Amino acid sequence: MTNQAFFGDPAAVQGAVAGSSLTLRGPEAHHAATVKRIATGESIDVVDGSGHRLSCTVVDSAADAVVLRVDAVSFDPPPETRLVLVQALAKGDRGELAVEAATELGVDAVLPWQADRSIVRWRAEKASKGRLKWESLVRAASKQSRRTRLPEVLDVLDSRGVARWLAGVQCPVLLHEDAELSLAQYWARTPAMGAATVAVIVGPEGGISPQEVELFVNQGAVAVQLGSNVLRASTAGPAAIAVLNQLSGRW
């Protein structure tokens, strides 16, 4: 069984060697000792968010400091195929649910998208608060799924900003219910590209406007569908990420 994971200071995690001592402090120590009730003698993992993992044994557990013995050091290299979820802002908690599930499924980055038909609007200070909330969700979901790498939360972009961003993406796909090509068919027709970024674009509750479809297609995006069922804004992205994990060999 995989150990529970906690985030450590990146410099300390990256500098640790087997047999050395490491101390968790602050919120992570409180979470381990008080919330999770981690006791002396138990095994936990400490990660840095960029691929490094320490397998540790708890030497002493207190709310303000958890002292650990490092038993083993490992590193998870970044995946060859980078998956990015371009998630339109959605009402309620649907966008947040999508980000949380995509993180658990292994997405490498999420890009908040202010779509034409988004009811929710991130402007000025609200954009900063929204990004911080998504970063908090990503961190919590990464701990729950015991990832060593934290997905990056990019700055919110409007549709024209997303179109410009797509210029640097090798495989942009646009989830659309009227698409004739399935995601699996698209992938089968895509030549092997080695290290590549795959962007999955998911619209809001009202769908993607025709102007946005044209804008993204002109930047190389291909409209695809996942099947005959129409998925919610909260489930479409994670479903596509799961399919791409299988198609790309990440799973």
PDB file of C-alpha atoms in Angstrom:
ATOM      1  CA  MET A   1       0.000   0.000   0.000  1.00  0.00           C
ATOM      2  CA  THR A   2       1.267   3.481  -0.871  1.00  0.00           C
ATOM      3  CA  ASN A   3       2.091   5.649   2.117  1.00  0.00           C
ATOM      4  CA  GLN A   4       0.203   8.853   2.863  1.00  0.00           C
ATOM      5  CA  ALA A   5       2.023  11.813   1.319  1.00  0.00           C
ATOM      6  CA  PHE A   6       2.859  15.225   2.753  1.00  0.00           C
ATOM      7  CA  PHE A   7       4.633  18.213   1.237  1.00  0.00           C
ATOM      8  CA  GLY A   8       8.040  19.137   2.585  1.00  0.00           C
ATOM      9  CA  ASP A   9      10.311  22.113   2.038  1.00  0.00           C
ATOM     10  CA  PRO A  10      11.630  21.580  -1.526  1.00  0.00           C
ATOM     11  CA  ALA A  11      15.255  22.367  -0.645  1.00  0.00           C
ATOM     12  CA  ALA A  12      15.189  19.989   2.332  1.00  0.00           C
ATOM     13  CA  VAL A  13      13.510  17.200   0.338  1.00  0.00           C
ATOM     14  CA  GLN A  14      15.897  17.519  -2.585  1.00  0.00           C
ATOM     15  CA  GLY A  15      18.923  17.575  -0.279  1.00  0.00           C
ATOM     16  CA  ALA A  16      17.912  14.551   1.798  1.00  0.00           C
ATOM     17  CA  VAL A  17      19.683  11.184   1.635  1.00  0.00           C
ATOM     18  CA  ALA A  18      18.801   7.803   3.071  1.00  0.00           C
ATOM     19  CA  GLY A  19      19.556   7.745   6.777  1.00  0.00           C
ATOM     20  CA  SER A  20      19.235  11.496   7.261  1.00  0.00           C
ATOM     21  CA  SER A  21      16.663  13.293   9.410  1.00  0.00           C
ATOM     22  CA  LEU A  22      13.868  15.557   8.165  1.00  0.00           C
ATOM     23  CA  THR A  23      11.324  17.604  10.092  1.00  0.00           C
ATOM     24  CA  LEU A  24       7.863  18.611   8.905  1.00  0.00           C
ATOM     25  CA  ARG A  25       6.653  21.909  10.366  1.00  0.00           C
ATOM     26  CA  GLY A  26       3.705  24.271  10.072  1.00  0.00           C
ATOM     27  CA  PRO A  27       0.429  23.178   8.426  1.00  0.00           C
ATOM     28  CA  GLU A  28       1.897  19.892   7.131  1.00  0.00           C
ATOM     29  CA  ALA A  29       3.026  18.874  10.624  1.00  0.00           C
ATOM     30  CA  HIS A  30      -0.406  19.776  12.017  1.00  0.00           C
ATOM     31  CA  HIS A  31      -2.134  17.813   9.267  1.00  0.00           C
ATOM     32  CA  ALA A  32       0.043  14.748   9.821  1.00  0.00           C
ATOM     33  CA  ALA A  33       0.003  14.698  13.632  1.00  0.00           C
ATOM     34  CA  THR A  34      -3.389  16.191  14.502  1.00  0.00           C
ATOM     35  CA  VAL A  35      -5.670  15.509  11.533  1.00  0.00           C
ATOM     36  CA  LYS A  36      -4.262  12.202  10.280  1.00  0.00           C
ATOM     37  CA  ARG A  37      -3.055  11.070  13.721  1.00  0.00           C
ATOM     38  CA  ILE A  38       0.237   9.811  12.311  1.00  0.00           C
ATOM     39  CA  ALA A  39       2.123   8.159  15.188  1.00  0.00           C
ATOM     40  CA  THR A  40       5.720   7.268  15.956  1.00  0.00           C
ATOM     41  CA  GLY A  41       6.876   4.247  13.986  1.00  0.00           C
ATOM     42  CA  GLU A  42       4.485   4.760  11.066  1.00  0.00           C
ATOM     43  CA  SER A  43       5.680   5.175   7.482  1.00  0.00           C
ATOM     44  CA  ILE A  44       4.838   8.248   5.371  1.00  0.00           C
ATOM     45  CA  ASP A  45       6.110   9.828   2.174  1.00  0.00           C
ATOM     46  CA  VAL A  46       7.326  13.398   1.845  1.00  0.00           C
ATOM     47  CA  VAL A  47       7.274  15.003  -1.604  1.00  0.00           C
ATOM     48  CA  ASP A  48       8.407  18.348  -2.991  1.00  0.00           C
ATOM     49  CA  GLY A  49       5.870  18.854  -5.801  1.00  0.00           C
ATOM     50  CA  SER A  50       8.436  18.458  -8.574  1.00  0.00           C
ATOM     51  CA  GLY A  51       9.034  14.711  -8.629  1.00  0.00           C
ATOM     52  CA  HIS A  52      11.119  13.948  -5.525  1.00  0.00           C
ATOM     53  CA  ARG A  53       9.774  11.463  -2.966  1.00  0.00           C
ATOM     54  CA  LEU A  54      11.192  10.478   0.409  1.00  0.00           C
ATOM     55  CA  SER A  55      10.008   7.288   2.093  1.00  0.00           C
ATOM     56  CA  CYS A  56      10.230   7.989   5.814  1.00  0.00           C
ATOM     57  CA  THR A  57       9.601   6.571   9.265  1.00  0.00           C
ATOM     58  CA  VAL A  58       8.130   8.816  11.956  1.00  0.00           C
ATOM     59  CA  VAL A  59      10.528   9.261  14.885  1.00  0.00           C
ATOM     60  CA  ASP A  60       8.460  11.788  16.829  1.00  0.00           C
ATOM     61  CA  SER A  61       5.005  13.226  16.110  1.00  0.00           C
ATOM     62  CA  ALA A  62       3.772  16.564  17.478  1.00  0.00           C
ATOM     63  CA  ALA A  63       1.396  19.206  16.131  1.00  0.00           C
ATOM     64  CA  ASP A  64       4.196  21.699  15.539  1.00  0.00           C
ATOM     65  CA  ALA A  65       6.908  19.299  14.323  1.00  0.00           C
ATOM     66  CA  VAL A  66       6.999  15.765  12.948  1.00  0.00           C
ATOM     67  CA  VAL A  67      10.525  14.321  13.015  1.00  0.00           C
ATOM     68  CA  LEU A  68      11.285  11.731  10.347  1.00  0.00           C
ATOM     69  CA  ARG A  69      14.031   9.301   9.410  1.00  0.00           C
ATOM     70  CA  VAL A  70      14.558   9.128   5.641  1.00  0.00           C
ATOM     71  CA  ASP A  71      14.588   5.479   4.571  1.00  0.00           C
ATOM     72  CA  ALA A  72      14.692   5.845   0.783  1.00  0.00           C
ATOM     73  CA  VAL A  73      14.904   8.547  -1.875  1.00  0.00           C
ATOM     74  CA  SER A  74      13.296   8.350  -5.316  1.00  0.00           C
ATOM     75  CA  PHE A  75      12.458  10.608  -8.249  1.00  0.00           C
ATOM     76  CA  ASP A  76       9.554  10.447 -10.717  1.00  0.00           C
ATOM     77  CA  PRO A  77      10.622  11.950 -14.070  1.00  0.00           C
ATOM     78  CA  PRO A  78       8.075  14.145 -15.871  1.00  0.00           C
ATOM     79  CA  PRO A  79       5.849  12.258 -18.322  1.00  0.00           C
ATOM     80  CA  GLU A  80       6.775  12.494 -21.985  1.00  0.00           C
ATOM     81  CA  THR A  81       3.273  13.651 -22.903  1.00  0.00           C
ATOM     82  CA  ARG A  82       2.190  16.764 -20.998  1.00  0.00           C
ATOM     83  CA  LEU A  83      -1.557  17.033 -20.434  1.00  0.00           C
ATOM     84  CA  VAL A  84      -3.131  20.454 -19.907  1.00  0.00           C
ATOM     85  CA  LEU A  85      -6.782  21.055 -19.089  1.00  0.00           C
ATOM     86  CA  VAL A  86      -8.160  24.333 -20.442  1.00  0.00           C
ATOM     87  CA  GLN A  87     -11.226  24.610 -18.231  1.00  0.00           C
ATOM     88  CA  ALA A  88     -13.867  27.248 -18.855  1.00  0.00           C
ATOM     89  CA  LEU A  89     -15.065  29.026 -15.712  1.00  0.00           C
ATOM     90  CA  ALA A  90     -18.370  27.461 -14.683  1.00  0.00           C
ATOM     91  CA  LYS A  91     -21.044  28.324 -12.161  1.00  0.00           C
ATOM     92  CA  GLY A  92     -21.189  26.739  -8.735  1.00  0.00           C
ATOM     93  CA  ASP A  93     -18.384  24.321  -8.016  1.00  0.00           C
ATOM     94  CA  ARG A  94     -18.308  22.607 -11.408  1.00  0.00           C
ATOM     95  CA  GLY A  95     -15.030  24.119 -12.514  1.00  0.00           C
ATOM     96  CA  GLU A  96     -13.473  23.254  -9.171  1.00  0.00           C
ATOM     97  CA  LEU A  97     -14.731  19.667  -9.384  1.00  0.00           C
ATOM     98  CA  ALA A  98     -13.156  19.360 -12.838  1.00  0.00           C
ATOM     99  CA  VAL A  99      -9.800  20.674 -11.611  1.00  0.00           C
ATOM    100  CA  GLU A 100      -9.842  18.404  -8.568  1.00  0.00           C
ATOM    101  CA  ALA A 101     -10.667  15.245 -10.549  1.00  0.00           C
ATOM    102  CA  ALA A 102      -8.202  16.082 -13.337  1.00  0.00           C
ATOM    103  CA  THR A 103      -5.462  16.475 -10.726  1.00  0.00           C
ATOM    104  CA  GLU A 104      -6.217  13.054  -9.277  1.00  0.00           C
ATOM    105  CA  LEU A 105      -6.086  11.630 -12.811  1.00  0.00           C
ATOM    106  CA  GLY A 106      -2.637  13.089 -13.477  1.00  0.00           C
ATOM    107  CA  VAL A 107      -3.102  16.339 -15.395  1.00  0.00           C
ATOM    108  CA  ASP A 108       0.104  18.387 -15.585  1.00  0.00           C
ATOM    109  CA  ALA A 109      -1.402  21.890 -15.732  1.00  0.00           C
ATOM    110  CA  VAL A 110      -4.768  23.637 -15.689  1.00  0.00           C
ATOM    111  CA  LEU A 111      -5.610  26.866 -17.465  1.00  0.00           C
ATOM    112  CA  PRO A 112      -8.675  28.845 -16.300  1.00  0.00           C
ATOM    113  CA  TRP A 113     -10.563  30.090 -19.346  1.00  0.00           C
ATOM    114  CA  GLN A 114     -12.926  33.064 -19.318  1.00  0.00           C
ATOM    115  CA  ALA A 115     -15.168  31.827 -22.125  1.00  0.00           C
ATOM    116  CA  ASP A 116     -17.709  33.985 -23.931  1.00  0.00           C
ATOM    117  CA  ARG A 117     -20.568  32.090 -22.311  1.00  0.00           C
ATOM    118  CA  SER A 118     -19.054  31.710 -18.835  1.00  0.00           C
ATOM    119  CA  ILE A 119     -21.480  32.962 -16.222  1.00  0.00           C
ATOM    120  CA  VAL A 120     -18.703  33.281 -13.657  1.00  0.00           C
ATOM    121  CA  ARG A 121     -16.324  36.204 -14.227  1.00  0.00           C
ATOM    122  CA  TRP A 122     -12.796  36.503 -12.864  1.00  0.00           C
ATOM    123  CA  ARG A 123     -11.853  40.162 -12.976  1.00  0.00           C
ATOM    124  CA  ALA A 124      -9.029  42.033 -11.212  1.00  0.00           C
ATOM    125  CA  GLU A 125      -8.788  40.876  -7.594  1.00  0.00           C
ATOM    126  CA  LYS A 126     -11.239  38.034  -8.199  1.00  0.00           C
ATOM    127  CA  ALA A 127      -8.836  36.523 -10.761  1.00  0.00           C
ATOM    128  CA  SER A 128      -6.088  36.383  -8.154  1.00  0.00           C
ATOM    129  CA  LYS A 129      -8.404  34.845  -5.560  1.00  0.00           C
ATOM    130  CA  GLY A 130      -9.750  32.339  -8.087  1.00  0.00           C
ATOM    131  CA  ARG A 131      -6.279  31.182  -9.058  1.00  0.00           C
ATOM    132  CA  LEU A 132      -5.270  30.810  -5.408  1.00  0.00           C
ATOM    133  CA  LYS A 133      -8.357  28.697  -4.781  1.00  0.00           C
ATOM    134  CA  TRP A 134      -7.540  26.437  -7.728  1.00  0.00           C
ATOM    135  CA  GLU A 135      -3.946  26.128  -6.495  1.00  0.00           C
ATOM    136  CA  SER A 136      -5.274  25.062  -3.091  1.00  0.00           C
ATOM    137  CA  LEU A 137      -7.535  22.483  -4.741  1.00  0.00           C
ATOM    138  CA  VAL A 138      -4.656  21.157  -6.817  1.00  0.00           C
ATOM    139  CA  ARG A 139      -2.430  20.839  -3.755  1.00  0.00           C
ATOM    140  CA  ALA A 140      -5.082  18.993  -1.725  1.00  0.00           C
ATOM    141  CA  ALA A 141      -5.956  16.661  -4.610  1.00  0.00           C
ATOM    142  CA  SER A 142      -2.266  15.942  -5.215  1.00  0.00           C
ATOM    143  CA  LYS A 143      -1.835  14.928  -1.580  1.00  0.00           C
ATOM    144  CA  GLN A 144      -4.949  12.766  -1.677  1.00  0.00           C
ATOM    145  CA  SER A 145      -3.762  10.978  -4.820  1.00  0.00           C
ATOM    146  CA  ARG A 146      -0.176  10.829  -3.484  1.00  0.00           C
ATOM    147  CA  ARG A 147       1.406  12.564  -6.441  1.00  0.00           C
ATOM    148  CA  THR A 148       4.988  13.760  -6.400  1.00  0.00           C
ATOM    149  CA  ARG A 149       4.312  16.518  -8.949  1.00  0.00           C
ATOM    150  CA  LEU A 150       1.985  19.472  -8.449  1.00  0.00           C
ATOM    151  CA  PRO A 151       0.073  20.534 -11.561  1.00  0.00           C
ATOM    152  CA  GLU A 152       0.702  24.140 -12.536  1.00  0.00           C
ATOM    153  CA  VAL A 153      -2.237  26.563 -12.378  1.00  0.00           C
ATOM    154  CA  LEU A 154      -1.801  29.096 -15.185  1.00  0.00           C
ATOM    155  CA  ASP A 155      -3.162  32.631 -15.354  1.00  0.00           C
ATOM    156  CA  VAL A 156      -6.768  33.043 -16.446  1.00  0.00           C
ATOM    157  CA  LEU A 157      -7.120  33.892 -20.153  1.00  0.00           C
ATOM    158  CA  ASP A 158      -9.991  35.052 -22.330  1.00  0.00           C
ATOM    159  CA  SER A 159     -10.713  33.319 -25.641  1.00  0.00           C
ATOM    160  CA  ARG A 160      -8.235  35.347 -27.669  1.00  0.00           C
ATOM    161  CA  GLY A 161      -5.615  34.744 -25.011  1.00  0.00           C
ATOM    162  CA  VAL A 162      -6.250  30.997 -25.186  1.00  0.00           C
ATOM    163  CA  ALA A 163      -5.946  31.122 -28.989  1.00  0.00           C
ATOM    164  CA  ARG A 164      -2.526  32.794 -28.687  1.00  0.00           C
ATOM    165  CA  TRP A 165      -1.461  30.232 -26.068  1.00  0.00           C
ATOM    166  CA  LEU A 166      -2.436  27.378 -28.400  1.00  0.00           C
ATOM    167  CA  ALA A 167       0.324  28.439 -30.788  1.00  0.00           C
ATOM    168  CA  GLY A 168       2.775  26.615 -28.508  1.00  0.00           C
ATOM    169  CA  VAL A 169       0.694  23.440 -28.162  1.00  0.00           C
ATOM    170  CA  GLN A 170       1.388  20.429 -30.376  1.00  0.00           C
ATOM    171  CA  CYS A 171      -1.957  18.643 -29.893  1.00  0.00           C
ATOM    172  CA  PRO A 172      -4.891  20.913 -28.989  1.00  0.00           C
ATOM    173  CA  VAL A 173      -8.279  19.187 -28.844  1.00  0.00           C
ATOM    174  CA  LEU A 174     -11.628  20.905 -28.432  1.00  0.00           C
ATOM    175  CA  LEU A 175     -14.367  18.837 -26.805  1.00  0.00           C
ATOM    176  CA  HIS A 176     -17.547  19.458 -28.769  1.00  0.00           C
ATOM    177  CA  GLU A 177     -20.779  17.469 -28.872  1.00  0.00           C
ATOM    178  CA  ASP A 178     -21.207  18.007 -32.634  1.00  0.00           C
ATOM    179  CA  ALA A 179     -17.716  16.829 -33.586  1.00  0.00           C
ATOM    180  CA  GLU A 180     -17.577  13.952 -36.060  1.00  0.00           C
ATOM    181  CA  LEU A 181     -14.209  12.671 -34.861  1.00  0.00           C
ATOM    182  CA  SER A 182     -13.814  10.820 -31.569  1.00  0.00           C
ATOM    183  CA  LEU A 183     -10.865  11.503 -29.289  1.00  0.00           C
ATOM    184  CA  ALA A 184      -9.578   7.962 -29.909  1.00  0.00           C
ATOM    185  CA  GLN A 185      -9.844   8.410 -33.688  1.00  0.00           C
ATOM    186  CA  TYR A 186      -8.000  11.720 -33.487  1.00  0.00           C
ATOM    187  CA  TRP A 187      -5.194  10.156 -31.494  1.00  0.00           C
ATOM    188  CA  ALA A 188      -4.898   7.227 -33.913  1.00  0.00           C
ATOM    189  CA  ARG A 189      -4.463   9.676 -36.811  1.00  0.00           C
ATOM    190  CA  THR A 190      -1.921  11.841 -34.983  1.00  0.00           C
ATOM    191  CA  PRO A 191       1.677  10.975 -35.867  1.00  0.00           C
ATOM    192  CA  ALA A 192       4.009  10.132 -32.993  1.00  0.00           C
ATOM    193  CA  MET A 193       5.450  13.447 -31.817  1.00  0.00           C
ATOM    194  CA  GLY A 194       7.689  12.401 -28.929  1.00  0.00           C
ATOM    195  CA  ALA A 195       7.536  14.945 -26.147  1.00  0.00           C
ATOM    196  CA  ALA A 196       4.356  16.890 -26.778  1.00  0.00           C
ATOM    197  CA  THR A 197       1.771  18.999 -24.991  1.00  0.00           C
ATOM    198  CA  VAL A 198      -1.845  17.918 -25.357  1.00  0.00           C
ATOM    199  CA  ALA A 199      -4.407  20.586 -24.443  1.00  0.00           C
ATOM    200  CA  VAL A 200      -7.998  19.574 -23.697  1.00  0.00           C
ATOM    201  CA  ILE A 201     -10.373  22.523 -24.115  1.00  0.00           C
ATOM    202  CA  VAL A 202     -13.660  22.296 -22.196  1.00  0.00           C
ATOM    203  CA  GLY A 203     -16.400  24.887 -22.548  1.00  0.00           C
ATOM    204  CA  PRO A 204     -18.862  26.246 -19.947  1.00  0.00           C
ATOM    205  CA  GLU A 205     -22.453  25.149 -19.313  1.00  0.00           C
ATOM    206  CA  GLY A 206     -23.737  27.101 -22.310  1.00  0.00           C
ATOM    207  CA  GLY A 207     -21.206  25.520 -24.629  1.00  0.00           C
ATOM    208  CA  ILE A 208     -18.494  27.002 -26.790  1.00  0.00           C
ATOM    209  CA  SER A 209     -19.617  29.787 -29.120  1.00  0.00           C
ATOM    210  CA  PRO A 210     -19.221  29.363 -32.896  1.00  0.00           C
ATOM    211  CA  GLN A 211     -16.781  32.288 -32.884  1.00  0.00           C
ATOM    212  CA  GLU A 212     -14.612  30.524 -30.296  1.00  0.00           C
ATOM    213  CA  VAL A 213     -14.692  27.262 -32.254  1.00  0.00           C
ATOM    214  CA  GLU A 214     -13.500  29.091 -35.360  1.00  0.00           C
ATOM    215  CA  LEU A 215     -10.854  30.959 -33.374  1.00  0.00           C
ATOM    216  CA  PHE A 216      -9.389  27.796 -31.851  1.00  0.00           C
ATOM    217  CA  VAL A 217      -9.620  25.714 -35.026  1.00  0.00           C
ATOM    218  CA  ASN A 218      -7.684  28.422 -36.853  1.00  0.00           C
ATOM    219  CA  GLN A 219      -4.938  27.898 -34.260  1.00  0.00           C
ATOM    220  CA  GLY A 220      -4.790  24.166 -34.956  1.00  0.00           C
ATOM    221  CA  ALA A 221      -7.347  22.810 -32.503  1.00  0.00           C
ATOM    222  CA  VAL A 222      -9.324  19.749 -33.599  1.00  0.00           C
ATOM    223  CA  ALA A 223     -12.925  19.274 -32.468  1.00  0.00           C
ATOM    224  CA  VAL A 224     -13.503  15.830 -30.945  1.00  0.00           C
ATOM    225  CA  GLN A 225     -16.214  14.085 -28.976  1.00  0.00           C
ATOM    226  CA  LEU A 226     -16.078  11.458 -26.236  1.00  0.00           C
ATOM    227  CA  GLY A 227     -19.229   9.567 -27.158  1.00  0.00           C
ATOM    228  CA  SER A 228     -22.951   9.985 -27.632  1.00  0.00           C
ATOM    229  CA  ASN A 229     -23.599  11.291 -24.117  1.00  0.00           C
ATOM    230  CA  VAL A 230     -23.304  15.017 -23.415  1.00  0.00           C
ATOM    231  CA  LEU A 231     -21.134  15.511 -20.324  1.00  0.00           C
ATOM    232  CA  ARG A 232     -21.232  18.336 -17.808  1.00  0.00           C
ATOM    233  CA  ALA A 233     -18.493  20.955 -17.598  1.00  0.00           C
ATOM    234  CA  SER A 234     -17.298  19.214 -14.436  1.00  0.00           C
ATOM    235  CA  THR A 235     -16.926  15.742 -15.986  1.00  0.00           C
ATOM    236  CA  ALA A 236     -15.910  16.266 -19.624  1.00  0.00           C
ATOM    237  CA  GLY A 237     -12.325  17.302 -18.912  1.00  0.00           C
ATOM    238  CA  PRO A 238     -11.519  14.525 -16.425  1.00  0.00           C
ATOM    239  CA  ALA A 239     -13.101  11.967 -18.778  1.00  0.00           C
ATOM    240  CA  ALA A 240     -10.876  13.147 -21.619  1.00  0.00           C
ATOM    241  CA  ILE A 241      -7.793  13.125 -19.364  1.00  0.00           C
ATOM    242  CA  ALA A 242      -8.536   9.514 -18.425  1.00  0.00           C
ATOM    243  CA  VAL A 243      -8.863   8.518 -22.093  1.00  0.00           C
ATOM    244  CA  LEU A 244      -5.630  10.321 -23.001  1.00  0.00           C
ATOM    245  CA  ASN A 245      -3.779   8.628 -20.146  1.00  0.00           C
ATOM    246  CA  GLN A 246      -4.634   5.297 -21.758  1.00  0.00           C
ATOM    247  CA  LEU A 247      -4.042   6.351 -25.374  1.00  0.00           C
ATOM    248  CA  SER A 248      -0.684   7.994 -24.635  1.00  0.00           C
ATOM    249  CA  GLY A 249       0.633   5.102 -22.585  1.00  0.00           C
ATOM    250  CA  ARG A 250       0.750   7.039 -19.318  1.00  0.00           C
ATOM    251  CA  TRP A 251      -1.449   4.341 -17.801  1.00  0.00           C
TER     252      TRP A 251
END
